[in-house]
Coordinates of C-alpha atoms and ligand atoms in Angstrom, one line a residue:
X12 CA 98.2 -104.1 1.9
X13 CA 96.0 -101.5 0.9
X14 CA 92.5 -100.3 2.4
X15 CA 90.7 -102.1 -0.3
X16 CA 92.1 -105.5 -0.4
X17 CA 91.3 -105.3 4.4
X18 CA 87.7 -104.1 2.9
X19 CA 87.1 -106.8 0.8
X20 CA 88.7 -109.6 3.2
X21 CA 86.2 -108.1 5.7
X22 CA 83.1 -108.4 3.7
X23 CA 84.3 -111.6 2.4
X24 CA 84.4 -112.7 6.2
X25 CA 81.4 -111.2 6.9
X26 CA 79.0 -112.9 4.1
X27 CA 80.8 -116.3 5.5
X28 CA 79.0 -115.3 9.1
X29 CA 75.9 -114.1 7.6
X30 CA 75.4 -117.4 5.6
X31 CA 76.1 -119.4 8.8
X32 CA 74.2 -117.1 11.2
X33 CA 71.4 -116.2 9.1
X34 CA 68.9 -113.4 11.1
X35 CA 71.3 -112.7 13.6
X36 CA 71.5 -109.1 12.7
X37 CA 73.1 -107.6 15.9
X38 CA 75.8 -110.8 16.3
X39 CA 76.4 -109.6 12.4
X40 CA 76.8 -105.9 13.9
X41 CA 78.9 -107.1 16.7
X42 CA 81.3 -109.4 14.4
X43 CA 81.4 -106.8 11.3
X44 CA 83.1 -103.9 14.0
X45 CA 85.5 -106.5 15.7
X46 CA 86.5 -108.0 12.1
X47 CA 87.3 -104.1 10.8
X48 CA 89.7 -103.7 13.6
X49 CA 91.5 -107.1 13.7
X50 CA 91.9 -108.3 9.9
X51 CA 94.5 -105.8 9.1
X52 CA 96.1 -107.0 12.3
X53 CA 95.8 -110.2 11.4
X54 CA 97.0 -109.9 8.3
X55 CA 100.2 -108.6 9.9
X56 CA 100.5 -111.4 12.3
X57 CA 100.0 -114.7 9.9
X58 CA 100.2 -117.0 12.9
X59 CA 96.8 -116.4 13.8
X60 CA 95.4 -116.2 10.4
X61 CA 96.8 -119.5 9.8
X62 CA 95.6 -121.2 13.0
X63 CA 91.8 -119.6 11.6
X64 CA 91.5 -117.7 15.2
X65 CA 89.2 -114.9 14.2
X66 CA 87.0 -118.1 12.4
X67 CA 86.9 -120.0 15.4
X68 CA 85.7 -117.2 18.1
X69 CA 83.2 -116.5 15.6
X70 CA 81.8 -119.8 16.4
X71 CA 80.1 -120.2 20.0
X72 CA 82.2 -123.3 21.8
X73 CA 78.5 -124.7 23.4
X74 CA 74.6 -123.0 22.6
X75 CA 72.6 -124.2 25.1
X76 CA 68.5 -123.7 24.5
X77 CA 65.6 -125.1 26.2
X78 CA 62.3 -124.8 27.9
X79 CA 61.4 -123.0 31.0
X80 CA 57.5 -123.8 31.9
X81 CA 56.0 -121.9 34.9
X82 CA 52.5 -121.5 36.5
X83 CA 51.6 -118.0 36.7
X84 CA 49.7 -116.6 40.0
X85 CA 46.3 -116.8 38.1
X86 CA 47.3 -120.8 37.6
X87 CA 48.1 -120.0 34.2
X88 CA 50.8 -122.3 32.4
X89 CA 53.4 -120.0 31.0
X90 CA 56.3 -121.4 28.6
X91 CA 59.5 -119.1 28.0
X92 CA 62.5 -119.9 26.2
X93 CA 66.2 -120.4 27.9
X94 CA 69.5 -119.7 26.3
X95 CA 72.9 -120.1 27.2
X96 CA 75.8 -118.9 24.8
X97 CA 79.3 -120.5 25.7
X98 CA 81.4 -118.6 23.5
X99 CA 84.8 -118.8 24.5
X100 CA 86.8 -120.6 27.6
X101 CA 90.0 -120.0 26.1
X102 CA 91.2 -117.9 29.6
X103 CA 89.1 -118.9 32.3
X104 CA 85.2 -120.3 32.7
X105 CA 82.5 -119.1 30.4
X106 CA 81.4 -115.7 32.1
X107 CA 78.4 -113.6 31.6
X108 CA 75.2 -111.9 32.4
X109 CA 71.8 -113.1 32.1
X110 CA 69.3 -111.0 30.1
X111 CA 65.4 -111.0 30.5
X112 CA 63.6 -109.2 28.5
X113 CA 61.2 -109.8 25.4
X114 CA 63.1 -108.7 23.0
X115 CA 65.9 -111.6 24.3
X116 CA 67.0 -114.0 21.0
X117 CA 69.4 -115.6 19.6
X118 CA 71.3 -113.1 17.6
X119 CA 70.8 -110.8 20.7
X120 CA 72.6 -113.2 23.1
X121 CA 75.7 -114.1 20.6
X122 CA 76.7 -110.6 20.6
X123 CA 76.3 -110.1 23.8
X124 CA 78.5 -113.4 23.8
X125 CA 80.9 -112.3 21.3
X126 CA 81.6 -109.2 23.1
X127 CA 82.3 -110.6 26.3
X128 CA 84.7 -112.5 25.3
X129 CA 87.1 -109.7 24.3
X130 CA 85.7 -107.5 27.4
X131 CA 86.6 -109.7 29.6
X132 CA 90.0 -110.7 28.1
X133 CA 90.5 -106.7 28.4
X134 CA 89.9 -106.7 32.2
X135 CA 93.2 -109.0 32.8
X136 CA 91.2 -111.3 34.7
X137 CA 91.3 -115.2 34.1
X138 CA 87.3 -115.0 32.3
X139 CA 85.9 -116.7 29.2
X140 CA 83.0 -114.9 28.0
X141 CA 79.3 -116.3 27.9
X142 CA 75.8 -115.0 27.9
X143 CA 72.4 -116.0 28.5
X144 CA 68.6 -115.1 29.3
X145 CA 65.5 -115.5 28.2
X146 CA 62.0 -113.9 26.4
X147 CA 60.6 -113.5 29.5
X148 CA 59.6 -109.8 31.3
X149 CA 60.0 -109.1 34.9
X150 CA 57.8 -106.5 34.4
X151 CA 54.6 -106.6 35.9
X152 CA 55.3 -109.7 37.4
X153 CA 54.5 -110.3 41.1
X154 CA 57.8 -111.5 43.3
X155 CA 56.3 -114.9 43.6
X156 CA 55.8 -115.2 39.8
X157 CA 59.4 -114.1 39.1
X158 CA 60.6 -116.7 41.6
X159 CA 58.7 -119.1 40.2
X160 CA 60.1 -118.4 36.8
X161 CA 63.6 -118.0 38.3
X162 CA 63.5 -121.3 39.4
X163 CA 62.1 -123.4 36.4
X164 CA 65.2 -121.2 34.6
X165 CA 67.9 -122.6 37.1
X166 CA 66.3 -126.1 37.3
X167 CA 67.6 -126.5 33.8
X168 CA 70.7 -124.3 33.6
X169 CA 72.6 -125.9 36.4
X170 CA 73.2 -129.1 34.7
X171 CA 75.4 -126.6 32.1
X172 CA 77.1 -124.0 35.2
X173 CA 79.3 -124.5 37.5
X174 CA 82.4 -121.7 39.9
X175 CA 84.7 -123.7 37.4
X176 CA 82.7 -123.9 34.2
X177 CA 80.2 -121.3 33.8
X178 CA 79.7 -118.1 36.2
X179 CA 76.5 -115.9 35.3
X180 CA 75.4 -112.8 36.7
X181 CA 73.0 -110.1 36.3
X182 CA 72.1 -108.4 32.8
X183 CA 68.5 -106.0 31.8
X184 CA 65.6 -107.3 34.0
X185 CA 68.2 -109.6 36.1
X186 CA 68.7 -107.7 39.7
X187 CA 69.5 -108.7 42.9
X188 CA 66.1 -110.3 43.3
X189 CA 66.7 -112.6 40.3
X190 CA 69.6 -113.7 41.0
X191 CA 69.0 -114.4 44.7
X192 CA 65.9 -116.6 43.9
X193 CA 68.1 -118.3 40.6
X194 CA 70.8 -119.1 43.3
X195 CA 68.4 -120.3 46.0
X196 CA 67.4 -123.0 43.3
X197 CA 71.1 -124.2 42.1
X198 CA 72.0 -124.9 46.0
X199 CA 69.0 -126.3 46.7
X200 CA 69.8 -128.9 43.1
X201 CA 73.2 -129.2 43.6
X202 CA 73.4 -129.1 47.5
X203 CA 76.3 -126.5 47.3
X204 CA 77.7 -123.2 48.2
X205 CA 79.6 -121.7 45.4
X206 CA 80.6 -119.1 43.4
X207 CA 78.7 -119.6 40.9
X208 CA 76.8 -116.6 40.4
X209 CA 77.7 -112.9 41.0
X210 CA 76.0 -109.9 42.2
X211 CA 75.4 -112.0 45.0
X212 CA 73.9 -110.4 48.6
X213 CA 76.6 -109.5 50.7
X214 CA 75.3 -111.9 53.2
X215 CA 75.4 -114.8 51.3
X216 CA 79.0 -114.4 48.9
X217 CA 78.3 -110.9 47.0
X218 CA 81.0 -108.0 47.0
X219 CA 80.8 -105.1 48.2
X220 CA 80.8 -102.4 45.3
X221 CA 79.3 -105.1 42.4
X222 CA 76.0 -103.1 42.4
X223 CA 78.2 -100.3 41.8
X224 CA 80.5 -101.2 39.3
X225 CA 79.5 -101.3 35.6
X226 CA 78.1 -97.4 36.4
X227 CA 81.4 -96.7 38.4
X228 CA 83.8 -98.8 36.1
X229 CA 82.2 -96.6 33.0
X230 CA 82.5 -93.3 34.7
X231 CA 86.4 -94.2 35.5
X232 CA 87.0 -94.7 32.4
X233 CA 85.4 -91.5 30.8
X234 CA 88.0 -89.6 33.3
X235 CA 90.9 -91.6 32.0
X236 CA 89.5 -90.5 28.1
X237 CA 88.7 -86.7 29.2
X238 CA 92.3 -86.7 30.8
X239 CA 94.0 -87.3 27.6
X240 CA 92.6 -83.7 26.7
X241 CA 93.4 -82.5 30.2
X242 CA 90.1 -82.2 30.9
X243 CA 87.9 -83.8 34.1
X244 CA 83.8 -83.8 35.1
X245 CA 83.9 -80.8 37.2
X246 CA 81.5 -78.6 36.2
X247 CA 80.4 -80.7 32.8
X248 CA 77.1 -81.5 32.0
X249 CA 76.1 -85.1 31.4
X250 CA 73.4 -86.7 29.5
X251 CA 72.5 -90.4 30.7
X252 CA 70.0 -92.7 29.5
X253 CA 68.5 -95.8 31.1
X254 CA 67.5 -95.5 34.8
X255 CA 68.5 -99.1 35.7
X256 CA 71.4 -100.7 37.4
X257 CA 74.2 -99.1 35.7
X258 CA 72.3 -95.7 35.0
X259 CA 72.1 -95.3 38.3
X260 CA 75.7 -95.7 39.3
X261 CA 76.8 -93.7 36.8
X262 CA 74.8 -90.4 37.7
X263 CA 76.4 -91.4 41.0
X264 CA 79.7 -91.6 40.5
X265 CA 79.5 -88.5 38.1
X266 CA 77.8 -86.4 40.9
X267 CA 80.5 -87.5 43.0
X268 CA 83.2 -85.7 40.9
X269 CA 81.1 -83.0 40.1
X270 CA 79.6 -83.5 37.4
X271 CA 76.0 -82.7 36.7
X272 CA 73.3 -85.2 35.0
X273 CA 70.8 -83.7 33.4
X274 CA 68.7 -87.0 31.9
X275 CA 67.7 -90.1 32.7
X276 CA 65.5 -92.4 30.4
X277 CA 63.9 -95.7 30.3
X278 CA 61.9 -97.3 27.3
X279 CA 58.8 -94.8 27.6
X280 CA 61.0 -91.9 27.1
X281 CA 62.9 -89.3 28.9
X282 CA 63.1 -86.7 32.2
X283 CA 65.1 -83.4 31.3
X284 CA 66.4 -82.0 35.1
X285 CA 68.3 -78.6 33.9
X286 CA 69.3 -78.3 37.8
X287 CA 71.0 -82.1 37.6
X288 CA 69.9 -85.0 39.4
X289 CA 71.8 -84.6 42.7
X290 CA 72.3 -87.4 45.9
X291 CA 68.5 -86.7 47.0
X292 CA 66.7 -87.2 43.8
X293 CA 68.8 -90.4 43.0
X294 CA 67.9 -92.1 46.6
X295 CA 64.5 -91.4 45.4
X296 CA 65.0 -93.0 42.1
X297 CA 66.7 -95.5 43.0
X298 CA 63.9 -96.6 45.2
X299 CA 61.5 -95.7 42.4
X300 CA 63.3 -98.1 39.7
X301 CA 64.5 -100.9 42.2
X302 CA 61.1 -101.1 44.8
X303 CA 58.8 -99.7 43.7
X304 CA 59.3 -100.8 40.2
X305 CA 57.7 -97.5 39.2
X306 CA 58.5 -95.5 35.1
X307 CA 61.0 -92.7 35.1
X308 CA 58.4 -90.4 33.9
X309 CA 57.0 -89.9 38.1
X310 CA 60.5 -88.5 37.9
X311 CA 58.8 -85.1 36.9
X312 CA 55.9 -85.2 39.5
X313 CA 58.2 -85.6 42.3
X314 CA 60.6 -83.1 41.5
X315 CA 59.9 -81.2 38.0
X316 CA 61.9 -80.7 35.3
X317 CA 60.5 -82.0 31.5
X318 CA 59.5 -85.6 30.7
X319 CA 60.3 -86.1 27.1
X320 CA 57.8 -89.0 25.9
X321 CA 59.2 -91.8 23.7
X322 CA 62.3 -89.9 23.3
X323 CA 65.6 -90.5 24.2
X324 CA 68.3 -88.5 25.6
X325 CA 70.7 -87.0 23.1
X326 CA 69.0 -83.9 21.6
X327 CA 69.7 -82.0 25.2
X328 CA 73.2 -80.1 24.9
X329 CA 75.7 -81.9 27.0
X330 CA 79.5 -82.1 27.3
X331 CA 79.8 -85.9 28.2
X332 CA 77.0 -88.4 26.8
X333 CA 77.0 -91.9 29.1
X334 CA 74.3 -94.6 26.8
X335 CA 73.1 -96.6 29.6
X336 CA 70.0 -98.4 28.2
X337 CA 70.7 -100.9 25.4
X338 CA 71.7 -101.8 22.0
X339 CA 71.0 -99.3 19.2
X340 CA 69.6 -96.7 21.1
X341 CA 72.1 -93.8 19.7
X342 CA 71.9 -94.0 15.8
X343 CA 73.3 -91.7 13.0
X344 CA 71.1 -88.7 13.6
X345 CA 71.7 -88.8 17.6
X346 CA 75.1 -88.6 17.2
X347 CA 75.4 -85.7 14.4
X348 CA 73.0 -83.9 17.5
X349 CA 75.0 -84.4 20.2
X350 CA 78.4 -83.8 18.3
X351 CA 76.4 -80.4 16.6
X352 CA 75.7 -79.7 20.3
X353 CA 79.6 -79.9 21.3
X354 CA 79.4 -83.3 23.0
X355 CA 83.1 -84.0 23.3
X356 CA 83.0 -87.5 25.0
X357 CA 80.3 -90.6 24.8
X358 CA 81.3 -93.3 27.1
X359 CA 79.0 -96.7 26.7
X360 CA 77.6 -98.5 30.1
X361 CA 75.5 -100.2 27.6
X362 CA 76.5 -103.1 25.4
X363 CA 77.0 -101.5 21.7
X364 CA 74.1 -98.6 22.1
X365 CA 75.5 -96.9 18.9
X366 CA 75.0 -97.9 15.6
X367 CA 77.5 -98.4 13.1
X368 CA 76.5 -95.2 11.7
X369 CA 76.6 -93.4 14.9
X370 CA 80.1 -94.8 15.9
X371 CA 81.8 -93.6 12.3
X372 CA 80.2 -90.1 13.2
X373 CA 82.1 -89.9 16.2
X374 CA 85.5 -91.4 14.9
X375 CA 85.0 -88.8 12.2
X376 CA 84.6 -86.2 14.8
X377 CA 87.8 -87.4 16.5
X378 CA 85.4 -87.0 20.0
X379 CA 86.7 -89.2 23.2
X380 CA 84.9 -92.3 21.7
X381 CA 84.8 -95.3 24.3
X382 CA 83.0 -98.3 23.2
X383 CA 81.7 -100.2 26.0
X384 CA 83.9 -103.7 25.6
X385 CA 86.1 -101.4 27.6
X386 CA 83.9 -98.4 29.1
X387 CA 81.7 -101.3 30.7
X388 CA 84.4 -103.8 31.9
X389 CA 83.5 -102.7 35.4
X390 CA 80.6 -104.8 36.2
X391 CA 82.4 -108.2 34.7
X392 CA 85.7 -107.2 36.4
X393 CA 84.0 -106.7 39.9
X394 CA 82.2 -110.1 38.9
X395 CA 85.9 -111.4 38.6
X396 CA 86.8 -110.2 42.4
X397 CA 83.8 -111.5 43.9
X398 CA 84.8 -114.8 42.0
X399 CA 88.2 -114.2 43.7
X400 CA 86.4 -113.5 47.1
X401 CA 84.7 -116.2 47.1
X402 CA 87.6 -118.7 46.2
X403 CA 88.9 -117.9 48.6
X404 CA 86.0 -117.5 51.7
X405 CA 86.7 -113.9 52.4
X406 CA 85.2 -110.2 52.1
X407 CA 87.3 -107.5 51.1
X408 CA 86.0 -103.6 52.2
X409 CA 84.3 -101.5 49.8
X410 CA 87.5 -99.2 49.9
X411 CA 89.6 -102.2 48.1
X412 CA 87.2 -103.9 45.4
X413 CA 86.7 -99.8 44.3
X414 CA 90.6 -99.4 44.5
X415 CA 90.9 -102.3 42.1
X416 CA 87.9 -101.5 40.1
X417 CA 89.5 -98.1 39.3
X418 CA 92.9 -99.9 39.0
X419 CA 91.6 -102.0 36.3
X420 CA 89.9 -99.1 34.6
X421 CA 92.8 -96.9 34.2
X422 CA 94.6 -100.1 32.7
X423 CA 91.7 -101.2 30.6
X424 CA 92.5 -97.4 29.2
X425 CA 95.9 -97.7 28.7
X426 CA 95.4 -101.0 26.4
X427 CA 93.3 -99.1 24.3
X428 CA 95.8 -96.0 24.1
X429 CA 98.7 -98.6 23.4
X430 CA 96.8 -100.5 20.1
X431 CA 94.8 -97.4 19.3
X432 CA 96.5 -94.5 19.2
X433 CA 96.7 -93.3 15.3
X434 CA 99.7 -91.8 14.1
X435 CA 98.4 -88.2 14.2
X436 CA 97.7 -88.5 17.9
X437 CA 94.2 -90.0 18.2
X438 CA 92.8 -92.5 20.1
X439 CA 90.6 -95.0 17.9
X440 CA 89.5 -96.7 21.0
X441 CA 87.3 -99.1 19.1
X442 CA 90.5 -100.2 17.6
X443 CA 92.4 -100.3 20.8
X444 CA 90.4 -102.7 22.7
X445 CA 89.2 -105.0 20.0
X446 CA 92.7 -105.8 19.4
X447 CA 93.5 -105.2 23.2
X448 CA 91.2 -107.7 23.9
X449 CA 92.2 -110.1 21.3
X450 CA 95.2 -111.0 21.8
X451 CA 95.5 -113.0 24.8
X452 CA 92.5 -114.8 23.7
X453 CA 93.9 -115.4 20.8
X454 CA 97.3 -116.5 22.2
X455 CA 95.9 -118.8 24.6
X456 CA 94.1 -120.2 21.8
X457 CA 97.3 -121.5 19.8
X458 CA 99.2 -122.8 22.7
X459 CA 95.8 -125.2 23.3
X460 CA 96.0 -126.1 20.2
X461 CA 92.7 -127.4 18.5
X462 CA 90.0 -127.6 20.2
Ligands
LIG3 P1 68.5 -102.7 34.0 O1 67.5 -103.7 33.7 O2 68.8 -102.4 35.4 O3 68.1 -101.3 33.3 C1 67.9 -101.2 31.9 C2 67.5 -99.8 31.6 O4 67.5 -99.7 30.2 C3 66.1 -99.5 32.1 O5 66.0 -98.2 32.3 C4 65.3 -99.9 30.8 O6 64.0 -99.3 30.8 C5 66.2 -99.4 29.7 N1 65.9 -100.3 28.5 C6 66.0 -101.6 28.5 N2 65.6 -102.0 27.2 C7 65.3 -100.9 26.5 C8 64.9 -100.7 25.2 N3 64.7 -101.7 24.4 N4 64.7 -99.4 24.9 C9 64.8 -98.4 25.7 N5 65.3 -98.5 27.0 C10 65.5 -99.8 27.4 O7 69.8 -103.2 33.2 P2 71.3 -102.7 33.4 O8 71.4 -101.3 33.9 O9 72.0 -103.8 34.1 O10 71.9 -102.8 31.9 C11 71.9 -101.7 31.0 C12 72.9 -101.9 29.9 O11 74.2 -102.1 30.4 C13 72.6 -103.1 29.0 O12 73.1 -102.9 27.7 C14 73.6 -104.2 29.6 O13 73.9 -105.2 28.7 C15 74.8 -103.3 30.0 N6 75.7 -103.8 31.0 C16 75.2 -104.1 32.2 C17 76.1 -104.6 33.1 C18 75.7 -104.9 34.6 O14 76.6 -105.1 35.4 N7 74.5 -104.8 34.9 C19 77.5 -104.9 32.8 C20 77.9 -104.4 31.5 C21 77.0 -103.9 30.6 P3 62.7 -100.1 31.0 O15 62.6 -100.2 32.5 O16 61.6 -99.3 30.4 O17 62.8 -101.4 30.4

């Protein structure tokens, strides 16, 4: 079949979704990139045309939506929309972060859904793939507001969760604190202990490593890429954006192997550290972002550099680029920049930062190219071992969940090498792990038959 006839069964799938799922323009973006890679595959394997697989994930199993009322500390009555996105169970419970943030909607959620659902098929773990939030922002927010809110949220969700059904966990603006006070609430309701949340405390069923991990996982799999060119992060310089959770871990991990971060970002702009952000300055951010709840831009006060206002990262010349943020946040210009500036490797922590645009600049480039349904399957993997850990009423050391982290990592890789790899040599790792990821979703979805 030629280029043409896969181009117009694509847009011919895609107007279907837009008709159904109208507004929804990232779960349009999300959908449009996964149906490029996997209708010529499908067309070569007519079993799961004809079961109408690729239709049917399309289509969330359960949405979930409903009201979350809370009293602010100024006895204030404040009303907040819930969501909860059961996209597929077709390997294992619905699995998932929880997003909150104002810009949280529908459309937002079902990609963040859809994407899951492969990214979690990709870590080899028994996962379905959910997601959830809400339009509310922990920002500014005293503790006992956020509590409050946290449990109004739960009150209603845990008539739809469940260790066997439905396992959240942490997303933007949902931190240990969040999901402490959310599974506070759920015991409380449901007078049990479970796994039904992860990035748990350690004290009460968390795993070691899970704050770790999406930053980790990410950075583990940009070595595995920069290998493939005989090449490693000593020495390289690395531009990161976002200062949060997995930004964090990443300039870590990336310090750790010698590497040197020069940016970090958060959604008033960025700080420019030509020396690199080394083990000192990151203690001191991480207790700037995670207690104090201060903006990146004190970054510069503390210990100089630039501060870049309502900017992001990728005009500074770098050899690795890790988007840490959020959706959209590289687009077409960023990305000729950082290619013009010889950036030979962009590894996503974030959930689909680069646009369409950006992501065909960088396949065109033939760069190391990893989308993050496989660069970020850390964080949902680790999820998966504490799941395990908990099953099971025991704590493995930090030195095994990373061990397995990084095994998983290096095999995530090699999934994407196997169904990516084009014939001249290159690795079209968007490719690789949509249709990595597919397949034993899709699998499991014949042998169930349907449902
Ligand atoms: P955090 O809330 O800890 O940090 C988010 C960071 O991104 C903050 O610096 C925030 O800045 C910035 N940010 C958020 N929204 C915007 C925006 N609209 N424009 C610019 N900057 C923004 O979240 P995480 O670190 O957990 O998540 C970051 C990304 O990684 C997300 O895409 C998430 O889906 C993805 N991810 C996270 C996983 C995890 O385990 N936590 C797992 C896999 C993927 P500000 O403080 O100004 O809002």
């Amino acid at each position: 079949m030629s280029n043409n006839v896969y181009q117009q069964l694509v847009d011919e799938f895609m107007a279907r979704v837009k008709v159904k799922n109208p507004g929804e323009a990232e779960f349009h973006q999300a959908v449009q990139e996964v149906v490029e890679s996997l209708i010529p595959y499908v067309e070569e394997n007519p079993q799961y045309k004809h079961a109408k697989i690729l239709e049917r994930m399309t289509e969330p199993e359960r949405v979930i939506l409903f009201r979350v009322p809370w009293m602010d500390d100024k006895g204030e009555i404040q009303i907040n929309k819930g969501y909860r996105i059961e996209m597929s169970s077709a390997i294992g419970p619905y699995k998932g972060g929880l997003r909150f943030h104002p810009t949280v909607n529908m459309g937002i959620l079902k990609f963040l859904a859809y994407e899951q659902v492969l990214k979690n098929s990709l870590t080899t773990l028994p996962m379905g793939g959910g997601k959830g939030g809400s339009d509310f922002d922990p920002k500014g927010k005293s503790d006992n507001e956020v509590m409050r809110f946290c449990q109004s949220f739960m009150t209603e969700l845990q008539r739809h969760i469940g260790p066997d059904t439905d396992v959240p966990a942490g997303d933007i603006g949902v931190g240990g604190r969040e999901i402490g006070f959310m599974f506070g609430q759920y015991k409380r309701l449901r007078n049990e202990f479970t796994g039904v949340l992860t990035g748990k405390g350690l004290e009460w069923g968390g795993s070691l490593i899970r704050p770790e991990a999406t930053g980790y996982g990410n950075v583990y799999f940009a070595q595995e890429m920069l290998k493939t060119r005989g090449l490693d992060f000593a020495g390289k310089t690395v531009a990161i954006s976002g200062s949060g959770n997995v930004a964090q871990y990443a300039t870590e991990k990336v310090t750790m192997l010698g590497g040197k971060v020069v940016t970090l970002s958060d959604s008033n702009g960025t700080i420019y550290d030509p020396q690199g952000i080394n083990a000192e300055k990151l203690a001191w951010i991480l207790w700037l972002k995670n207690v104090k709840r201060g903006r990146i831009k004190e970054y510069v006060d503390k210990w100089g550099g630039e501060y870049f206002h309502e900017q992001r990262p990728w005009n500074v010349k770098c050899d690795v680029a890790l988007p840490c943020a959020t959706q959209n946040e590289v687009n077409k210009q960023d990305a000729l920049t950082l290619v013009k500036n010889g950036c030979y490797c962009v590894s996503e922590g974030a959930n689909m930062p680069s646009t369409p645009e950006a992501v065909e600049v960088f396949i065109a480039a033939k760069i190391l190219y990893g989308p993050g349904k496989a660069a970020n399957a850390g964080g949902v993997a680790t999820s998966g071992l504490e799941m395990s850990q908990n099953s099971m009423r025991l704590n493995w050391t930090r030195e095994r969940v990373d061990q397995e982290l990084h095994t998983i990592m290096i095999n995530i890789h090699k999934t994407c090498q196997k169904y990516g790899t084009e014939p001249d040599g290159f690795i079209n790792y968007v490719k690789g792990a949509n249709i990595g990821g597919f397949v034993k979703v899709a699998d499991s979805m014949l042998a169930q038959g349907l449902v």
